GROMACS .gro file of C-alpha atoms in nm:
model
  280
    1MET     CA    1  12.559   2.280  -8.126
    2LYS     CA    2  12.545   2.586  -7.906
    3ILE     CA    3  12.186   2.669  -7.814
    4PHE     CA    4  12.054   2.981  -7.639
    5VAL     CA    5  11.724   2.908  -7.462
    6THR     CA    6  11.467   3.136  -7.299
    7GLY     CA    7  11.187   3.014  -7.075
    8ALA     CA    8  11.392   2.737  -6.916
    9THR     CA    9  11.189   2.758  -6.594
   10GLY     CA   10  10.862   2.694  -6.776
   11LYS     CA   11  10.684   2.367  -6.845
   12VAL     CA   12  10.839   2.315  -7.189
   13GLY     CA   13  11.183   2.463  -7.124
   14SER     CA   14  11.246   2.269  -6.804
   15ARG     CA   15  11.195   1.947  -7.000
   16LEU     CA   16  11.369   2.048  -7.322
   17VAL     CA   17  11.696   2.169  -7.168
   18PRO     CA   18  11.791   1.837  -7.000
   19ARG     CA   19  11.733   1.662  -7.333
   20LEU     CA   20  11.963   1.906  -7.510
   21LEU     CA   21  12.232   1.859  -7.246
   22GLN     CA   22  12.200   1.479  -7.256
   23ARG     CA   23  12.266   1.495  -7.631
   24GLY     CA   24  12.588   1.686  -7.579
   25HIS     CA   25  12.477   2.034  -7.684
   26GLN     CA   26  12.612   2.343  -7.511
   27VAL     CA   27  12.316   2.532  -7.364
   28THR     CA   28  12.296   2.889  -7.236
   29LEU     CA   29  11.986   2.997  -7.047
   30LEU     CA   30  11.852   3.350  -7.021
   31VAL     CA   31  11.687   3.376  -6.679
   32ARG     CA   32  11.568   3.642  -6.440
   33ASP     CA   33  11.651   3.435  -6.131
   34ALA     CA   34  11.945   3.196  -6.158
   35ALA     CA   35  11.837   3.022  -5.838
   36ARG     CA   36  11.540   2.875  -6.024
   37VAL     CA   37  11.765   2.688  -6.266
   38GLU     CA   38  12.026   2.555  -6.022
   39GLU     CA   39  11.949   2.195  -6.122
   40LEU     CA   40  11.992   2.273  -6.492
   41HIS     CA   41  12.318   2.453  -6.408
   42ARG     CA   42  12.439   2.142  -6.225
   43GLN     CA   43  12.357   1.941  -6.536
   44GLY     CA   44  12.584   2.165  -6.742
   45ALA     CA   45  12.381   2.464  -6.862
   46GLU     CA   46  12.531   2.811  -6.849
   47CYS     CA   47  12.310   3.086  -6.707
   48VAL     CA   48  12.282   3.454  -6.792
   49ASP     CA   49  12.078   3.690  -6.577
   50GLY     CA   50  11.876   3.927  -6.790
   51ASP     CA   51  11.550   4.064  -6.921
   52LEU     CA   52  11.432   4.006  -7.278
   53LEU     CA   53  11.356   4.377  -7.312
   54GLN     CA   54  11.714   4.472  -7.221
   55PRO     CA   55  11.925   4.298  -7.488
   56GLU     CA   56  12.239   4.485  -7.388
   57ASN     CA   57  12.251   4.253  -7.086
   58TYR     CA   58  12.264   3.932  -7.291
   59LEU     CA   59  12.394   4.031  -7.637
   60ASN     CA   60  12.746   3.903  -7.566
   61ALA     CA   61  12.604   3.571  -7.444
   62LEU     CA   62  12.422   3.532  -7.776
   63ARG     CA   63  12.740   3.557  -7.981
   64GLY     CA   64  12.871   3.224  -8.106
   65ASN     CA   65  12.545   3.037  -8.066
   66ASP     CA   66  12.407   2.825  -8.350
   67ALA     CA   67  12.042   2.874  -8.258
   68VAL     CA   68  11.803   3.054  -8.028
   69VAL     CA   69  11.502   2.863  -7.894
   70HIS     CA   70  11.258   3.121  -7.764
   71LEU     CA   71  11.008   2.967  -7.521
   72ALA     CA   72  10.955   3.245  -7.266
   73ALA     CA   73  10.598   3.377  -7.269
   74GLN     CA   74  10.313   3.499  -7.053
   75PHE     CA   75   9.993   3.294  -7.070
   76ARG     CA   76   9.761   3.293  -6.770
   77GLY     CA   77   9.740   3.512  -6.461
   78VAL     CA   78   9.853   3.847  -6.605
   79ASP     CA   79   9.675   4.139  -6.768
   80GLU     CA   80   9.653   4.186  -7.144
   81GLN     CA   81   9.918   4.458  -7.161
   82THR     CA   82  10.169   4.244  -6.972
   83THR     CA   83  10.094   3.958  -7.210
   84ARG     CA   84  10.153   4.177  -7.513
   85THR     CA   85  10.472   4.331  -7.378
   86ALA     CA   86  10.623   3.995  -7.290
   87ASN     CA   87  10.509   3.799  -7.593
   88ILE     CA   88  10.551   4.058  -7.869
   89ASP     CA   89  10.808   4.312  -7.752
   90GLY     CA   90  11.016   4.044  -7.579
   91ALA     CA   91  11.027   3.825  -7.890
   92VAL     CA   92  11.118   4.115  -8.119
   93SER     CA   93  11.391   4.240  -7.884
   94LEU     CA   94  11.546   3.895  -7.867
   95ALA     CA   95  11.524   3.850  -8.244
   96ARG     CA   96  11.694   4.183  -8.310
   97ALA     CA   97  11.967   4.089  -8.064
   98ALA     CA   98  12.008   3.752  -8.238
   99LEU     CA   99  12.053   3.936  -8.568
  100ASP     CA  100  12.309   4.169  -8.411
  101ALA     CA  101  12.494   3.866  -8.270
  102ASP     CA  102  12.482   3.679  -8.604
  103VAL     CA  103  12.293   3.380  -8.465
  104PRO     CA  104  12.182   3.193  -8.780
  105ARG     CA  105  11.868   3.020  -8.650
  106PHE     CA  106  11.577   3.146  -8.440
  107VAL     CA  107  11.308   2.900  -8.322
  108PHE     CA  108  10.989   3.062  -8.197
  109ALA     CA  109  10.736   2.870  -7.990
  110SER     CA  110  10.379   2.963  -8.081
  111THR     CA  111  10.038   2.801  -8.032
  112ASN     CA  112   9.764   2.638  -8.238
  113HIS     CA  113   9.524   2.882  -8.069
  114VAL     CA  114   9.633   3.135  -8.333
  115TYR     CA  115   9.393   2.970  -8.578
  116GLY     CA  116   9.087   3.032  -8.363
  117PRO     CA  117   8.743   2.876  -8.416
  118GLY     CA  118   8.530   2.899  -8.727
  119GLY     CA  119   8.807   2.882  -8.982
  120HIS     CA  120   8.767   2.569  -9.193
  121SER     CA  121   8.581   2.238  -9.213
  122ARG     CA  122   8.911   2.052  -9.172
  123PRO     CA  123   9.221   2.057  -8.949
  124SER     CA  124   9.406   2.389  -8.953
  125ARG     CA  125   9.707   2.424  -9.181
  126GLU     CA  126  10.005   2.652  -9.142
  127GLU     CA  127   9.904   2.878  -9.431
  128ASP     CA  128   9.549   2.935  -9.303
  129GLU     CA  129   9.423   3.277  -9.200
  130LEU     CA  130   9.474   3.339  -8.829
  131ARG     CA  131   9.173   3.427  -8.614
  132PRO     CA  132   9.299   3.428  -8.254
  133ALA     CA  133   9.015   3.475  -8.010
  134PHE     CA  134   9.185   3.598  -7.691
  135ALA     CA  135   9.490   3.788  -7.569
  136TYR     CA  136   9.749   3.509  -7.554
  137PRO     CA  137   9.712   3.378  -7.912
  138GLN     CA  138   9.658   3.732  -8.038
  139SER     CA  139   9.997   3.826  -7.896
  140LYS     CA  140  10.155   3.515  -8.046
  141ALA     CA  141  10.005   3.588  -8.389
  142GLU     CA  142  10.137   3.945  -8.378
  143ALA     CA  143  10.478   3.821  -8.266
  144GLU     CA  144  10.483   3.572  -8.553
  145ALA     CA  145  10.406   3.852  -8.801
  146ALA     CA  146  10.679   4.076  -8.661
  147LEU     CA  147  10.935   3.795  -8.667
  148LEU     CA  148  10.842   3.695  -9.022
  149ALA     CA  149  10.896   4.058  -9.125
  150LEU     CA  150  11.244   4.048  -8.968
  151HIS     CA  151  11.309   3.723  -9.153
  152ARG     CA  152  11.211   3.873  -9.488
  153GLU     CA  153  11.382   4.208  -9.437
  154GLN     CA  154  11.694   4.121  -9.237
  155GLY     CA  155  11.748   3.748  -9.276
  156LEU     CA  156  11.638   3.622  -8.936
  157GLY     CA  157  11.670   3.243  -8.966
  158LEU     CA  158  11.318   3.198  -8.832
  159ARG     CA  159  11.142   2.868  -8.767
  160ILE     CA  160  10.797   2.881  -8.600
  161VAL     CA  161  10.656   2.581  -8.410
  162ARG     CA  162  10.289   2.595  -8.313
  163PHE     CA  163  10.214   2.388  -8.003
  164PRO     CA  164   9.890   2.209  -7.916
  165PHE     CA  165   9.791   2.126  -7.558
  166VAL     CA  166  10.112   1.999  -7.393
  167TYR     CA  167  10.119   1.732  -7.121
  168GLY     CA  168  10.324   1.454  -6.963
  169GLU     CA  169  10.625   1.400  -6.737
  170ARG     CA  170  10.444   1.513  -6.420
  171ASP     CA  171  10.330   1.837  -6.580
  172PRO     CA  172  10.018   1.956  -6.388
  173HIS     CA  173   9.874   2.116  -6.704
  174ILE     CA  174   9.578   1.875  -6.732
  175ALA     CA  175   9.482   1.913  -6.366
  176GLU     CA  176   9.500   2.291  -6.403
  177VAL     CA  177   9.252   2.300  -6.692
  178LEU     CA  178   9.003   2.032  -6.586
  179PRO     CA  179   8.769   2.303  -6.446
  180TYR     CA  180   8.762   2.458  -6.794
  181PHE     CA  181   8.717   2.122  -6.966
  182SER     CA  182   8.419   2.046  -6.744
  183GLN     CA  183   8.238   2.345  -6.896
  184TRP     CA  184   8.312   2.250  -7.258
  185ASN     CA  185   8.085   2.034  -7.469
  186PRO     CA  186   8.204   1.678  -7.396
  187ALA     CA  187   8.203   1.598  -7.769
  188ARG     CA  188   8.469   1.861  -7.837
  189ARG     CA  189   8.812   1.721  -7.923
  190ILE     CA  190   9.158   1.848  -7.827
  191HIS     CA  191   9.483   1.797  -8.013
  192MET     CA  192   9.768   1.726  -7.771
  193ALA     CA  193  10.139   1.650  -7.767
  194HIS     CA  194  10.358   1.492  -7.501
  195HIS     CA  195  10.660   1.685  -7.376
  196ALA     CA  196  10.888   1.429  -7.543
  197ASP     CA  197  10.732   1.515  -7.878
  198ILE     CA  198  10.739   1.890  -7.819
  199SER     CA  199  11.111   1.858  -7.746
  200GLN     CA  200  11.151   1.644  -8.057
  201ALA     CA  201  10.977   1.907  -8.272
  202LEU     CA  202  11.184   2.193  -8.128
  203MET     CA  203  11.510   2.010  -8.186
  204LEU     CA  204  11.411   1.924  -8.543
  205ALA     CA  205  11.325   2.290  -8.602
  206ALA     CA  206  11.656   2.404  -8.452
  207PHE     CA  207  11.884   2.153  -8.621
  208THR     CA  208  11.736   2.105  -8.970
  209PRO     CA  209  11.906   2.313  -9.240
  210GLY     CA  210  11.724   2.495  -9.516
  211ILE     CA  211  11.390   2.563  -9.345
  212ASP     CA  212  11.419   2.933  -9.262
  213GLY     CA  213  11.083   3.108  -9.270
  214ARG     CA  214  10.884   2.785  -9.229
  215ILE     CA  215  10.596   2.731  -8.984
  216TYR     CA  216  10.514   2.389  -8.838
  217ASN     CA  217  10.214   2.252  -8.652
  218VAL     CA  218  10.307   1.988  -8.398
  219ALA     CA  219  10.063   1.742  -8.239
  220ASP     CA  220  10.005   1.373  -8.182
  221ASP     CA  221   9.808   1.147  -8.414
  222ALA     CA  222   9.487   1.113  -8.214
  223PRO     CA  223   9.291   1.413  -8.081
  224ILE     CA  224   9.107   1.318  -7.764
  225SER     CA  225   8.755   1.417  -7.662
  226VAL     CA  226   8.675   1.627  -7.359
  227ALA     CA  227   8.454   1.342  -7.237
  228GLU     CA  228   8.749   1.103  -7.241
  229MET     CA  229   8.979   1.346  -7.063
  230LEU     CA  230   8.726   1.402  -6.788
  231GLN     CA  231   8.656   1.031  -6.747
  232LEU     CA  232   9.027   0.947  -6.736
  233HIS     CA  233   9.074   1.200  -6.457
  234GLN     CA  234   8.760   1.115  -6.256
  235ALA     CA  235   8.595   1.445  -6.341
  236GLU     CA  236   8.253   1.527  -6.483
  237SER     CA  237   8.098   1.780  -6.716
  238THR     CA  238   7.877   2.053  -6.578
  239PRO     CA  239   7.503   2.011  -6.644
  240GLU     CA  240   7.516   2.291  -6.901
  241ALA     CA  241   7.814   2.153  -7.095
  242LEU     CA  242   7.609   1.950  -7.343
  243GLN     CA  243   7.437   2.269  -7.456
  244GLN     CA  244   7.762   2.450  -7.529
  245PRO     CA  245   7.820   2.515  -7.901
  246TYR     CA  246   8.162   2.434  -8.040
  247ASP     CA  247   8.359   2.421  -8.362
  248PRO     CA  248   8.458   2.055  -8.419
  249TRP     CA  249   8.782   2.167  -8.588
  250ASP     CA  250   8.892   2.419  -8.326
  251MET     CA  251   9.229   2.309  -8.176
  252ILE     CA  252   9.269   2.035  -8.439
  253VAL     CA  253   9.569   2.078  -8.671
  254ASP     CA  254   9.716   1.921  -8.982
  255THR     CA  255  10.067   1.787  -8.912
  256SER     CA  256  10.151   1.684  -9.270
  257ARG     CA  257  10.419   1.952  -9.310
  258ILE     CA  258  10.629   1.863  -9.007
  259ARG     CA  259  10.598   1.494  -9.093
  260ASP     CA  260  10.695   1.543  -9.457
  261GLU     CA  261  10.967   1.808  -9.419
  262LEU     CA  262  11.121   1.728  -9.080
  263HIS     CA  263  11.030   1.357  -9.061
  264TYR     CA  264  10.858   1.410  -8.727
  265ARG     CA  265  10.684   1.101  -8.588
  266PRO     CA  266  10.524   1.120  -8.241
  267ILE     CA  267  10.696   0.911  -7.975
  268TYR     CA  268  10.355   0.904  -7.807
  269PRO     CA  269  10.094   0.900  -8.087
  270SER     CA  270   9.810   0.936  -7.837
  271PHE     CA  271   9.737   1.019  -7.477
  272TYR     CA  272   9.663   0.650  -7.423
  273THR     CA  273  10.007   0.538  -7.543
  274ALA     CA  274  10.172   0.785  -7.304
  275ARG     CA  275   9.951   0.663  -7.019
  276ASP     CA  276  10.025   0.299  -7.092
  277ALA     CA  277  10.398   0.374  -7.107
  278GLY     CA  278  10.387   0.542  -6.764
  279ALA     CA  279  10.495   0.873  -6.917
  280LEU     CA  280  10.228   1.096  -6.761
   0.00000   0.00000   0.00000
């Protein structure tokens, strides 16, 4: 297949693209700085310089592709307006360009943070009401709504994949958030997924026919506690952490749909299996 990917310099994209290339797919990357993807170019990816908000610069490169995988997003380190512009306006601009270019499938990377705390006394399901609590998931929820409207009104072949906490393959993500974890109640649990399984889920979403308009949670089979994560990384909770209230179902998702419809099975069912396999 011919796949158009955004966000190839990010944590997820830099690990997905080599897998696509290794499987023989033709991959085109939308990037702002081609120098940052020289290694992916050497592996066979084509590169297009452009900005999501200026589709005239990449519309021709979209033509003839079988799917768009939209990973580019702003998360930490920017103000709320920048987050909204990148995550909502950027996604909508790309989707409209994909429609103009007749690309039949559009995979959108979202987050399980869109559910927010206090929703249900069970893992979150794709049809649940969204209660995002801060700017990043709020922007993702609004982008989802806008893309679903384009799907209903104009036939965007949309598939939404909601990520949990992503780790593995020398990703520094865990080290980056340990200071936050140390302040959380150690009994709180976190649903995670290894990069191999995120790539698996994205490819299933991109390649499976007949699932336009569907939303999928992706995660491993064994949420891990904050206490375990801290212990495994020689870190400790703050003295106040035990007093912190928490929703025991926040960041825990139901993965029945992706298992039943796309036959997803985690390569690494838990953090421990990834650790034991040397895949961290």
